[in-house]
Amino acid sequence: FSSLHTFHVQDADFYHYPAGPIPGGDACLTSLLTRTTALRGLGISDGFCVDSGYLALPVDWELLTDLYLRHHDDLGLVPREVLRIIQRTPNLRNLHIRLTISQEHPLDSAAILNIMLPRLVNLRLEFARSSQNIHLESAIVRAQTSSIFRSFSVPSLKMLSIGTPSW
């Protein structure tokens, strides 16, 4: 798998990496990722990766040019983790990410970073909220989404797509 350029997976359980697998975990996927030294595109749909987070996966984040992370609303990435991931991927050209806005994971001013993505051409952000936050105040939504946009510097951006469920 050393020449694999793109890796997409759906419904994978990365939760137990690096501590070790339990029955039903997809330890073989993390093992496979360690062998993808030429990886430029990573896509994870409905993956299960909490606690240690995606940054614990054995991926050379700096080499990625394409990143796709999409979850169910209740398992979504929170803004703070999204910014930590994107900060590690300076060579992105295409980014599609779904993140969950919630009161439980506020994005405070300390989490706002100055993230330079000089090669990013396509940016697609989907904002969702967990089922526990159905009645999330619009002020919280506005504050968190605007903080995310303030964090990015994207001089080459050509396409921006923003999706939200009907709130």
PDB file of C-alpha atoms in Angstrom:
ATOM      1  CA  PHE A   1       0.000   0.000   0.000  1.00  0.00           C
ATOM      2  CA  SER A   2       2.998   2.308  -0.132  1.00  0.00           C
ATOM      3  CA  SER A   3       1.831   3.900  -3.417  1.00  0.00           C
ATOM      4  CA  LEU A   4      -1.793   4.387  -2.387  1.00  0.00           C
ATOM      5  CA  HIS A   5      -2.759   8.018  -2.971  1.00  0.00           C
ATOM      6  CA  THR A   6      -6.400   8.077  -1.846  1.00  0.00           C
ATOM      7  CA  PHE A   7      -8.112   6.212   0.963  1.00  0.00           C
ATOM      8  CA  HIS A   8     -11.870   6.431   1.649  1.00  0.00           C
ATOM      9  CA  VAL A   9     -13.647   4.463   4.340  1.00  0.00           C
ATOM     10  CA  GLN A  10     -17.204   4.442   5.633  1.00  0.00           C
ATOM     11  CA  ASP A  11     -18.562   3.300   9.006  1.00  0.00           C
ATOM     12  CA  ALA A  12     -15.111   2.558  10.414  1.00  0.00           C
ATOM     13  CA  ASP A  13     -14.259   2.308  14.094  1.00  0.00           C
ATOM     14  CA  PHE A  14     -10.943   4.026  14.778  1.00  0.00           C
ATOM     15  CA  TYR A  15     -11.849   4.535  18.429  1.00  0.00           C
ATOM     16  CA  HIS A  16      -9.460   2.001  19.809  1.00  0.00           C
ATOM     17  CA  TYR A  17      -6.314   3.212  18.077  1.00  0.00           C
ATOM     18  CA  PRO A  18      -3.589   3.309  19.405  1.00  0.00           C
ATOM     19  CA  ALA A  19      -4.477   1.479  22.617  1.00  0.00           C
ATOM     20  CA  GLY A  20      -5.412  -1.680  20.752  1.00  0.00           C
ATOM     21  CA  PRO A  21      -8.506  -3.268  19.319  1.00  0.00           C
ATOM     22  CA  ILE A  22     -11.456  -4.816  21.027  1.00  0.00           C
ATOM     23  CA  PRO A  23     -13.850  -7.198  19.302  1.00  0.00           C
ATOM     24  CA  GLY A  24     -15.542  -5.318  16.479  1.00  0.00           C
ATOM     25  CA  GLY A  25     -12.923  -2.558  16.207  1.00  0.00           C
ATOM     26  CA  ASP A  26     -11.239  -1.893  12.852  1.00  0.00           C
ATOM     27  CA  ALA A  27      -7.628  -2.182  13.988  1.00  0.00           C
ATOM     28  CA  CYS A  28      -6.729  -3.429  10.521  1.00  0.00           C
ATOM     29  CA  LEU A  29      -7.607   0.007   9.127  1.00  0.00           C
ATOM     30  CA  THR A  30      -5.163   1.810  11.376  1.00  0.00           C
ATOM     31  CA  SER A  31      -2.569  -0.824  10.558  1.00  0.00           C
ATOM     32  CA  LEU A  32      -3.210  -0.231   6.865  1.00  0.00           C
ATOM     33  CA  LEU A  33      -2.858   3.531   7.296  1.00  0.00           C
ATOM     34  CA  THR A  34       0.655   3.072   8.670  1.00  0.00           C
ATOM     35  CA  ARG A  35       1.622   1.612   5.277  1.00  0.00           C
ATOM     36  CA  THR A  36       0.212   4.450   3.118  1.00  0.00           C
ATOM     37  CA  THR A  37       3.295   6.641   2.886  1.00  0.00           C
ATOM     38  CA  ALA A  38       2.162   8.311  -0.366  1.00  0.00           C
ATOM     39  CA  LEU A  39      -1.330   9.148   0.886  1.00  0.00           C
ATOM     40  CA  ARG A  40      -2.631  12.487  -0.420  1.00  0.00           C
ATOM     41  CA  GLY A  41      -6.388  12.020  -0.061  1.00  0.00           C
ATOM     42  CA  LEU A  42      -8.223  10.844   3.055  1.00  0.00           C
ATOM     43  CA  GLY A  43     -11.976  10.380   3.317  1.00  0.00           C
ATOM     44  CA  ILE A  44     -13.810   9.132   6.375  1.00  0.00           C
ATOM     45  CA  SER A  45     -17.588   8.940   6.348  1.00  0.00           C
ATOM     46  CA  ASP A  46     -19.459   8.155   9.528  1.00  0.00           C
ATOM     47  CA  GLY A  47     -16.280   7.068  11.262  1.00  0.00           C
ATOM     48  CA  PHE A  48     -16.141   6.561  14.976  1.00  0.00           C
ATOM     49  CA  CYS A  49     -13.102   8.275  16.415  1.00  0.00           C
ATOM     50  CA  VAL A  50     -13.384   9.978  19.781  1.00  0.00           C
ATOM     51  CA  ASP A  51     -11.114  10.470  22.779  1.00  0.00           C
ATOM     52  CA  SER A  52      -7.759  10.331  21.001  1.00  0.00           C
ATOM     53  CA  GLY A  53      -9.261  11.985  17.919  1.00  0.00           C
ATOM     54  CA  TYR A  54      -8.316  11.785  14.282  1.00  0.00           C
ATOM     55  CA  LEU A  55      -4.913  13.313  14.871  1.00  0.00           C
ATOM     56  CA  ALA A  56      -3.887  10.076  16.588  1.00  0.00           C
ATOM     57  CA  LEU A  57      -4.348   8.175  13.330  1.00  0.00           C
ATOM     58  CA  PRO A  58      -1.086   7.213  11.626  1.00  0.00           C
ATOM     59  CA  VAL A  59      -1.451   9.681   8.753  1.00  0.00           C
ATOM     60  CA  ASP A  60       1.122  12.180   7.534  1.00  0.00           C
ATOM     61  CA  TRP A  61      -1.326  15.093   7.736  1.00  0.00           C
ATOM     62  CA  GLU A  62       1.083  17.559   6.152  1.00  0.00           C
ATOM     63  CA  LEU A  63       1.093  15.584   2.880  1.00  0.00           C
ATOM     64  CA  LEU A  64      -2.693  15.548   2.446  1.00  0.00           C
ATOM     65  CA  THR A  65      -4.134  17.579  -0.391  1.00  0.00           C
ATOM     66  CA  ASP A  66      -7.710  16.279  -0.095  1.00  0.00           C
ATOM     67  CA  LEU A  67      -9.611  15.734   3.143  1.00  0.00           C
ATOM     68  CA  TYR A  68     -13.201  14.588   3.587  1.00  0.00           C
ATOM     69  CA  LEU A  69     -14.594  14.067   7.091  1.00  0.00           C
ATOM     70  CA  ARG A  70     -18.325  13.629   7.491  1.00  0.00           C
ATOM     71  CA  HIS A  71     -20.308  12.273  10.429  1.00  0.00           C
ATOM     72  CA  HIS A  72     -23.766  11.770  11.724  1.00  0.00           C
ATOM     73  CA  ASP A  73     -24.828  14.836  13.705  1.00  0.00           C
ATOM     74  CA  ASP A  74     -24.456  13.145  17.077  1.00  0.00           C
ATOM     75  CA  LEU A  75     -20.941  11.883  16.316  1.00  0.00           C
ATOM     76  CA  GLY A  76     -19.755  14.965  14.469  1.00  0.00           C
ATOM     77  CA  LEU A  77     -16.520  16.770  14.891  1.00  0.00           C
ATOM     78  CA  VAL A  78     -16.661  19.823  17.097  1.00  0.00           C
ATOM     79  CA  PRO A  79     -15.118  23.113  15.889  1.00  0.00           C
ATOM     80  CA  ARG A  80     -12.087  22.918  18.190  1.00  0.00           C
ATOM     81  CA  GLU A  81     -11.089  19.507  16.818  1.00  0.00           C
ATOM     82  CA  VAL A  82     -11.747  20.598  13.236  1.00  0.00           C
ATOM     83  CA  LEU A  83      -9.374  23.534  13.662  1.00  0.00           C
ATOM     84  CA  ARG A  84      -6.703  21.290  15.216  1.00  0.00           C
ATOM     85  CA  ILE A  85      -6.932  18.913  12.254  1.00  0.00           C
ATOM     86  CA  ILE A  86      -6.864  21.640   9.631  1.00  0.00           C
ATOM     87  CA  GLN A  87      -3.911  23.301  11.302  1.00  0.00           C
ATOM     88  CA  ARG A  88      -1.912  20.122  10.610  1.00  0.00           C
ATOM     89  CA  THR A  89      -2.847  20.033   6.884  1.00  0.00           C
ATOM     90  CA  PRO A  90      -1.220  23.081   5.243  1.00  0.00           C
ATOM     91  CA  ASN A  91      -1.150  21.551   1.739  1.00  0.00           C
ATOM     92  CA  LEU A  92      -4.884  20.999   1.367  1.00  0.00           C
ATOM     93  CA  ARG A  93      -6.458  21.833  -1.975  1.00  0.00           C
ATOM     94  CA  ASN A  94      -9.880  20.341  -1.283  1.00  0.00           C
ATOM     95  CA  LEU A  95     -11.576  20.233   2.096  1.00  0.00           C
ATOM     96  CA  HIS A  96     -15.050  18.868   2.847  1.00  0.00           C
ATOM     97  CA  ILE A  97     -15.878  18.595   6.499  1.00  0.00           C
ATOM     98  CA  ARG A  98     -19.013  18.296   8.576  1.00  0.00           C
ATOM     99  CA  LEU A  99     -18.855  19.703  12.059  1.00  0.00           C
ATOM    100  CA  THR A 100     -21.256  19.782  14.941  1.00  0.00           C
ATOM    101  CA  ILE A 101     -22.090  23.001  16.730  1.00  0.00           C
ATOM    102  CA  SER A 102     -23.054  22.464  20.360  1.00  0.00           C
ATOM    103  CA  GLN A 103     -23.183  24.196  23.701  1.00  0.00           C
ATOM    104  CA  GLU A 104     -21.148  21.380  25.230  1.00  0.00           C
ATOM    105  CA  HIS A 105     -18.126  22.188  23.045  1.00  0.00           C
ATOM    106  CA  PRO A 106     -17.852  25.967  22.840  1.00  0.00           C
ATOM    107  CA  LEU A 107     -15.178  27.515  20.693  1.00  0.00           C
ATOM    108  CA  ASP A 108     -13.466  29.994  22.969  1.00  0.00           C
ATOM    109  CA  SER A 109     -11.030  32.658  21.847  1.00  0.00           C
ATOM    110  CA  ALA A 110      -8.052  30.514  22.893  1.00  0.00           C
ATOM    111  CA  ALA A 111      -9.088  27.891  20.340  1.00  0.00           C
ATOM    112  CA  ILE A 112      -9.158  30.357  17.460  1.00  0.00           C
ATOM    113  CA  LEU A 113      -6.045  29.886  15.404  1.00  0.00           C
ATOM    114  CA  ASN A 114      -4.543  31.642  12.435  1.00  0.00           C
ATOM    115  CA  ILE A 115      -4.570  28.773   9.941  1.00  0.00           C
ATOM    116  CA  MET A 116      -2.886  29.442   6.622  1.00  0.00           C
ATOM    117  CA  LEU A 117      -4.098  27.236   3.758  1.00  0.00           C
ATOM    118  CA  PRO A 118      -2.351  28.801   0.747  1.00  0.00           C
ATOM    119  CA  ARG A 119      -3.284  26.037  -1.741  1.00  0.00           C
ATOM    120  CA  LEU A 120      -6.912  25.495  -0.714  1.00  0.00           C
ATOM    121  CA  VAL A 121      -9.148  25.902  -3.768  1.00  0.00           C
ATOM    122  CA  ASN A 122     -12.382  24.143  -2.723  1.00  0.00           C
ATOM    123  CA  LEU A 123     -13.908  24.440   0.730  1.00  0.00           C
ATOM    124  CA  ARG A 124     -17.144  22.779   1.716  1.00  0.00           C
ATOM    125  CA  LEU A 125     -18.326  23.124   5.298  1.00  0.00           C
ATOM    126  CA  GLU A 126     -21.454  21.516   6.645  1.00  0.00           C
ATOM    127  CA  PHE A 127     -22.718  22.697  10.006  1.00  0.00           C
ATOM    128  CA  ALA A 128     -24.964  20.433  12.042  1.00  0.00           C
ATOM    129  CA  ARG A 129     -26.124  20.159  15.596  1.00  0.00           C
ATOM    130  CA  SER A 130     -26.532  17.120  17.751  1.00  0.00           C
ATOM    131  CA  SER A 131     -29.946  15.863  18.761  1.00  0.00           C
ATOM    132  CA  GLN A 132     -29.267  17.188  22.267  1.00  0.00           C
ATOM    133  CA  ASN A 133     -28.983  20.696  20.825  1.00  0.00           C
ATOM    134  CA  ILE A 134     -32.147  20.927  18.733  1.00  0.00           C
ATOM    135  CA  HIS A 135     -32.989  24.295  20.287  1.00  0.00           C
ATOM    136  CA  LEU A 136     -29.484  25.702  20.149  1.00  0.00           C
ATOM    137  CA  GLU A 137     -29.496  29.478  20.347  1.00  0.00           C
ATOM    138  CA  SER A 138     -28.745  31.205  17.062  1.00  0.00           C
ATOM    139  CA  ALA A 139     -26.221  33.457  18.828  1.00  0.00           C
ATOM    140  CA  ILE A 140     -24.120  30.400  19.697  1.00  0.00           C
ATOM    141  CA  VAL A 141     -24.343  29.132  16.119  1.00  0.00           C
ATOM    142  CA  ARG A 142     -23.307  32.520  14.712  1.00  0.00           C
ATOM    143  CA  ALA A 143     -20.451  32.910  17.192  1.00  0.00           C
ATOM    144  CA  GLN A 144     -18.976  29.480  16.518  1.00  0.00           C
ATOM    145  CA  THR A 145     -19.331  29.583  12.733  1.00  0.00           C
ATOM    146  CA  SER A 146     -17.878  33.079  12.451  1.00  0.00           C
ATOM    147  CA  SER A 147     -14.957  32.040  14.680  1.00  0.00           C
ATOM    148  CA  ILE A 148     -14.201  29.206  12.301  1.00  0.00           C
ATOM    149  CA  PHE A 149     -14.130  31.526   9.304  1.00  0.00           C
ATOM    150  CA  ARG A 150     -11.940  34.038  11.161  1.00  0.00           C
ATOM    151  CA  SER A 151      -9.424  31.238  11.735  1.00  0.00           C
ATOM    152  CA  PHE A 152      -8.779  30.612   8.036  1.00  0.00           C
ATOM    153  CA  SER A 153      -6.537  32.417   5.608  1.00  0.00           C
ATOM    154  CA  VAL A 154      -7.317  31.007   2.146  1.00  0.00           C
ATOM    155  CA  PRO A 155      -5.833  33.234  -0.595  1.00  0.00           C
ATOM    156  CA  SER A 156      -6.392  30.702  -3.433  1.00  0.00           C
ATOM    157  CA  LEU A 157     -10.000  29.794  -2.591  1.00  0.00           C
ATOM    158  CA  LYS A 158     -12.194  29.514  -5.711  1.00  0.00           C
ATOM    159  CA  MET A 159     -15.218  27.580  -4.428  1.00  0.00           C
ATOM    160  CA  LEU A 160     -16.975  27.884  -1.061  1.00  0.00           C
ATOM    161  CA  SER A 161     -19.983  25.788  -0.131  1.00  0.00           C
ATOM    162  CA  ILE A 162     -21.750  26.098   3.191  1.00  0.00           C
ATOM    163  CA  GLY A 163     -24.489  23.738   4.243  1.00  0.00           C
ATOM    164  CA  THR A 164     -26.755  23.815   7.274  1.00  0.00           C
ATOM    165  CA  PRO A 165     -29.846  21.872   8.134  1.00  0.00           C
ATOM    166  CA  SER A 166     -32.949  24.009   8.369  1.00  0.00           C
ATOM    167  CA  TRP A 167     -32.503  25.662  11.727  1.00  0.00           C
TER     168      TRP A 167
END
